[in-house]
CSV table of C-alpha atoms in Angstrom, one decimal:
chain,number,residue,atom,x,y,z
K,1,ALA,CA,-8.5,-22.6,-47.6
K,2,GLN,CA,-5.9,-21.3,-49.7
K,3,SER,CA,-2.9,-19.6,-48.5
K,4,VAL,CA,0.4,-18.5,-50.5
K,5,THR,CA,3.8,-17.9,-48.8
K,6,GLN,CA,6.5,-15.8,-50.1
K,7,LEU,CA,9.9,-16.4,-48.4
K,8,GLY,CA,11.8,-13.3,-48.1
K,9,SER,CA,10.5,-9.9,-47.7
K,10,HIS,CA,13.2,-8.4,-49.5
K,11,VAL,CA,15.6,-9.5,-51.8
K,12,SER,CA,18.8,-7.9,-52.9
K,13,VAL,CA,20.7,-8.7,-56.1
K,14,SER,CA,23.4,-7.1,-58.2
K,15,GLU,CA,22.5,-5.9,-61.8
K,16,GLY,CA,23.2,-8.5,-64.1
K,17,ALA,CA,22.7,-11.7,-61.3
K,18,LEU,CA,19.9,-14.0,-61.4
K,19,VAL,CA,16.8,-13.2,-59.5
K,20,LEU,CA,15.1,-15.7,-57.5
K,21,LEU,CA,11.9,-15.0,-55.6
K,22,ARG,CA,10.3,-17.8,-53.8
K,23,CYS,CA,6.5,-18.6,-53.7
K,24,ASN,CA,5.1,-21.6,-52.3
K,25,TYR,CA,1.5,-22.1,-52.1
K,26,SER,CA,-1.4,-24.1,-50.2
K,27,SER,CA,-4.5,-25.1,-52.0
K,28,SER,CA,-6.5,-28.2,-51.8
K,29,VAL,CA,-7.4,-28.3,-55.6
K,30,PRO,CA,-5.1,-27.9,-58.7
K,31,PRO,CA,-4.7,-24.0,-58.5
K,32,TYR,CA,-4.5,-21.0,-61.0
K,33,LEU,CA,-1.0,-19.1,-60.1
K,34,PHE,CA,0.0,-15.8,-60.7
K,35,TRP,CA,2.9,-13.5,-60.3
K,36,TYR,CA,2.5,-9.3,-60.2
K,37,VAL,CA,4.4,-6.7,-60.1
K,38,GLN,CA,4.0,-3.3,-58.4
K,39,TYR,CA,5.8,-0.2,-58.8
K,40,PRO,CA,5.7,2.6,-56.3
K,41,ASN,CA,2.0,4.1,-56.1
K,42,GLN,CA,0.9,1.9,-59.0
K,43,GLY,CA,-1.7,-0.8,-59.1
K,44,LEU,CA,-0.4,-4.1,-60.1
K,45,GLN,CA,0.9,-5.8,-63.7
K,46,LEU,CA,0.5,-9.2,-64.7
K,47,LEU,CA,3.7,-10.8,-65.0
K,48,LEU,CA,2.2,-14.4,-65.7
K,49,LYS,CA,0.4,-16.8,-64.7
K,50,TYR,CA,0.4,-20.8,-64.5
K,51,THR,CA,-3.7,-22.1,-65.7
K,52,SER,CA,-2.6,-26.0,-65.4
K,53,ALA,CA,-0.9,-25.9,-68.9
K,54,ALA,CA,2.5,-26.0,-69.6
K,55,THR,CA,4.5,-25.9,-66.2
K,56,LEU,CA,7.1,-23.7,-67.2
K,57,VAL,CA,5.8,-20.3,-67.7
K,58,LYS,CA,7.2,-17.5,-69.4
K,59,GLY,CA,5.9,-14.0,-68.8
K,60,ILE,CA,7.0,-10.3,-69.8
K,61,ASN,CA,10.1,-8.4,-69.2
K,62,GLY,CA,12.3,-11.7,-69.1
K,63,PHE,CA,10.7,-13.5,-65.9
K,64,GLU,CA,9.2,-16.9,-65.8
K,65,ALA,CA,8.3,-19.5,-63.2
K,66,GLU,CA,8.1,-23.2,-63.2
K,67,PHE,CA,5.2,-24.9,-61.3
K,68,LYS,CA,6.2,-27.7,-59.2
K,69,LYS,CA,3.5,-29.5,-57.5
K,70,SER,CA,5.7,-31.9,-55.8
K,71,GLU,CA,7.1,-28.9,-54.1
K,72,THR,CA,3.8,-26.7,-54.0
K,73,SER,CA,6.1,-24.2,-55.6
K,74,PHE,CA,6.0,-21.3,-58.0
K,75,HIS,CA,9.1,-19.5,-57.9
K,76,LEU,CA,10.0,-16.5,-60.1
K,77,THR,CA,13.1,-16.5,-61.8
K,78,LYS,CA,15.1,-13.9,-64.5
K,79,PRO,CA,18.7,-14.4,-65.6
K,80,SER,CA,19.6,-11.3,-65.3
K,81,ALA,CA,18.7,-8.4,-63.3
K,82,HIS,CA,18.1,-4.9,-64.5
K,83,MET,CA,18.1,-1.7,-62.4
K,84,SER,CA,14.0,-1.4,-63.9
K,85,ASP,CA,13.0,-4.8,-62.3
K,86,ALA,CA,13.5,-2.9,-58.7
K,87,ALA,CA,9.9,-3.2,-57.6
K,88,GLU,CA,7.4,-5.0,-55.0
K,89,TYR,CA,6.7,-8.7,-56.4
K,90,PHE,CA,3.6,-10.4,-55.3
K,91,CYS,CA,2.5,-14.1,-55.9
K,92,ALA,CA,-1.2,-14.6,-55.7
K,93,VAL,CA,-3.7,-18.3,-56.0
K,94,SER,CA,-6.9,-18.4,-57.0
K,95,ASP,CA,-9.5,-21.7,-57.4
K,96,PRO,CA,-10.3,-22.3,-60.8
K,97,GLY,CA,-13.8,-23.8,-59.8
K,98,GLY,CA,-14.2,-21.1,-57.2
K,99,SER,CA,-15.4,-17.4,-57.2
K,100,GLU,CA,-12.0,-16.1,-59.0
K,101,LYS,CA,-10.7,-13.9,-55.6
K,102,LEU,CA,-6.8,-14.2,-55.4
K,103,VAL,CA,-5.0,-14.9,-52.4
K,104,PHE,CA,-2.0,-12.9,-52.3
K,105,GLY,CA,1.5,-13.1,-50.7
K,106,LYS,CA,2.6,-10.8,-48.7
K,107,GLY,CA,5.0,-9.7,-51.1
K,108,THR,CA,8.6,-9.4,-52.0
K,109,LYS,CA,10.6,-6.3,-52.2
K,110,LEU,CA,13.4,-6.5,-55.1
K,111,THR,CA,16.2,-3.8,-54.7
K,112,VAL,CA,18.8,-4.6,-57.6
K,113,ASN,CA,22.2,-2.5,-56.8
K,114,PRO,CA,24.4,-1.0,-59.7
R,1,GLY,CA,-6.1,-4.7,-74.3
R,2,ALA,CA,-7.4,-5.2,-70.9
R,3,VAL,CA,-6.7,-1.9,-69.5
R,4,VAL,CA,-8.5,-1.1,-65.9
R,5,SER,CA,-9.2,2.5,-64.8
R,6,GLN,CA,-9.2,4.0,-61.6
R,7,HIS,CA,-10.7,7.5,-61.1
R,8,PRO,CA,-9.6,10.1,-59.0
R,9,SER,CA,-6.4,8.8,-58.6
R,10,ARG,CA,-5.8,10.6,-55.6
R,11,VAL,CA,-8.1,12.6,-53.2
R,12,ILE,CA,-7.8,14.1,-50.1
R,13,CYS,CA,-11.3,14.7,-48.1
R,14,LYS,CA,-12.0,15.9,-44.6
R,15,SER,CA,-13.3,13.7,-42.1
R,16,GLY,CA,-16.9,12.9,-42.2
R,17,THR,CA,-17.5,13.5,-46.1
R,18,SER,CA,-18.3,10.8,-48.2
R,19,VAL,CA,-15.6,9.8,-51.5
R,20,LYS,CA,-16.6,7.9,-54.3
R,21,ILE,CA,-14.0,6.2,-56.6
R,22,GLU,CA,-14.7,4.8,-59.8
R,23,CYS,CA,-13.5,1.6,-61.6
R,24,ARG,CA,-13.4,0.8,-65.3
R,25,SER,CA,-12.8,-2.0,-67.6
R,26,LEU,CA,-11.9,-0.1,-70.7
R,27,ASP,CA,-11.8,-2.6,-73.5
R,28,PHE,CA,-13.2,-5.4,-72.5
R,29,GLN,CA,-16.6,-6.5,-69.9
R,30,ALA,CA,-16.2,-7.1,-66.5
R,31,THR,CA,-19.3,-9.0,-64.8
R,32,THR,CA,-16.9,-9.4,-61.6
R,33,MET,CA,-14.7,-6.9,-59.9
R,34,PHE,CA,-12.7,-6.8,-57.0
R,35,TRP,CA,-11.8,-4.0,-54.7
R,36,TYR,CA,-8.7,-4.2,-52.6
R,37,ARG,CA,-7.0,-2.0,-50.0
R,38,GLN,CA,-3.5,-2.0,-49.4
R,39,PHE,CA,-1.5,-0.4,-46.2
R,40,PRO,CA,2.1,1.1,-46.7
R,41,LYS,CA,4.8,-1.9,-47.2
R,42,GLN,CA,1.7,-4.5,-46.9
R,43,SER,CA,0.0,-6.8,-49.3
R,44,LEU,CA,-3.2,-6.5,-51.0
R,45,MET,CA,-6.5,-7.2,-48.8
R,46,LEU,CA,-9.5,-8.0,-50.5
R,47,MET,CA,-12.4,-5.9,-49.6
R,48,ALA,CA,-15.2,-7.2,-51.8
R,49,THR,CA,-16.3,-8.8,-54.6
R,50,SER,CA,-18.2,-6.4,-56.9
R,51,ASN,CA,-20.7,-8.4,-59.5
R,52,GLU,CA,-22.7,-6.8,-62.1
R,53,GLY,CA,-26.4,-6.3,-61.6
R,54,SER,CA,-26.4,-7.8,-57.7
R,55,LYS,CA,-25.1,-6.9,-54.7
R,56,ALA,CA,-21.5,-7.1,-53.6
R,57,THR,CA,-19.8,-9.8,-51.4
R,58,TYR,CA,-18.1,-8.5,-48.5
R,59,GLU,CA,-15.3,-9.9,-47.0
R,60,GLN,CA,-15.1,-10.7,-43.2
R,61,GLY,CA,-14.6,-7.5,-41.1
R,62,VAL,CA,-15.3,-5.2,-43.8
R,63,GLU,CA,-18.4,-2.6,-43.3
R,64,LYS,CA,-20.7,-3.0,-45.9
R,65,ASP,CA,-22.7,0.2,-45.0
R,66,LYS,CA,-19.2,2.1,-44.8
R,67,PHE,CA,-18.1,1.1,-47.9
R,68,LEU,CA,-20.6,1.0,-50.5
R,69,ILE,CA,-19.6,-0.8,-53.7
R,70,ASN,CA,-22.3,-0.5,-57.0
R,71,HIS,CA,-22.0,-2.6,-60.0
R,72,ALA,CA,-23.5,-0.3,-62.6
R,73,SER,CA,-22.4,-1.7,-65.9
R,74,LEU,CA,-20.4,-4.5,-67.4
R,75,THR,CA,-17.7,-1.9,-67.2
R,76,LEU,CA,-18.1,0.2,-64.1
R,77,SER,CA,-17.8,-0.5,-60.5
R,78,THR,CA,-17.6,2.2,-57.8
R,79,LEU,CA,-16.5,2.1,-54.3
R,80,THR,CA,-17.9,5.0,-52.1
R,81,VAL,CA,-16.2,5.7,-48.3
R,82,THR,CA,-18.8,6.9,-46.4
R,83,SER,CA,-18.5,9.2,-43.7
R,84,ALA,CA,-14.9,8.7,-43.9
R,85,HIS,CA,-12.3,9.1,-41.1
R,86,PRO,CA,-8.4,9.4,-40.8
R,87,GLU,CA,-8.2,5.4,-40.5
R,88,ASP,CA,-9.8,5.0,-43.5
R,89,SER,CA,-6.7,6.7,-45.4
R,90,SER,CA,-5.2,4.0,-47.8
R,91,PHE,CA,-4.4,2.7,-50.7
R,92,TYR,CA,-7.4,1.8,-52.8
R,93,ILE,CA,-7.0,-0.8,-55.8
R,94,CYS,CA,-9.9,-2.4,-57.9
R,95,SER,CA,-9.5,-5.2,-60.4
R,96,ALA,CA,-11.6,-7.0,-63.4
R,97,THR,CA,-11.8,-10.4,-64.5
R,98,TYR,CA,-10.8,-11.1,-68.0
R,99,ARG,CA,-12.0,-14.6,-69.4
R,100,ARG,CA,-10.6,-16.0,-72.2
R,101,ARG,CA,-10.1,-19.4,-73.6
R,102,GLY,CA,-11.2,-21.3,-70.8
R,103,SER,CA,-9.3,-19.5,-68.4
R,104,TYR,CA,-9.2,-15.7,-66.7
R,105,GLU,CA,-6.9,-13.0,-65.3
R,106,GLN,CA,-7.3,-10.3,-63.2
R,107,TYR,CA,-6.1,-7.0,-64.0
R,108,PHE,CA,-5.4,-4.2,-61.6
R,109,GLY,CA,-6.3,-0.1,-61.9
R,110,PRO,CA,-3.5,2.3,-61.1
R,111,GLY,CA,-5.0,2.7,-57.6
R,112,THR,CA,-6.8,5.6,-55.4
R,113,ARG,CA,-4.5,7.1,-52.7
R,114,LEU,CA,-7.4,8.4,-50.2
R,115,THR,CA,-6.1,11.3,-47.4
R,116,VAL,CA,-8.7,11.8,-44.7
R,117,THR,CA,-7.7,15.2,-42.7
């Protein structure tokens, strides 16, 4: 069974500082991996995805993530945080050959301090 | 492109009544849609997979007779909460699978806040 672990339910950074949100996965097959962002009372917006192509994936709003098979990780980074980045971030995994169901991590709330 | 809408965005209903929530893929066809439930400050819990032209597949522990799902067309899935009770109050989110170039992504609707009084 697939699973996702997001280390740190809350992360707080200063505006302009590096953002690092951690995600580790467990999967018996090479997975697809996704990062989504959720603003209060809204649905989820796809930031980026890994689907077995380049291991360094660039997404929207300056975010990127690197797939590291040896570490079973897919951490999300952004060089310089903006106030508008404050939101809930979810990492998710799916089985490419399966039912397309996403298994979500518990989420990480990012706070950006001025 | 790849926009998913939900209607209504908010609904308040009385205990014992039924509520229907619509999920539409606006600019693509989706043979598969998913319904999630999200409790405050928690992650998304998959309720069911909605397949166009066939019965929905429910996750373990989800009452199929309470949460009726109908995938009427390639752009519309509906979730009906029957005989709603206060414990059904939650944020319900749908998603639709968009396939392209050998891979796929799920695009999410904006969610529906259900409050049962």
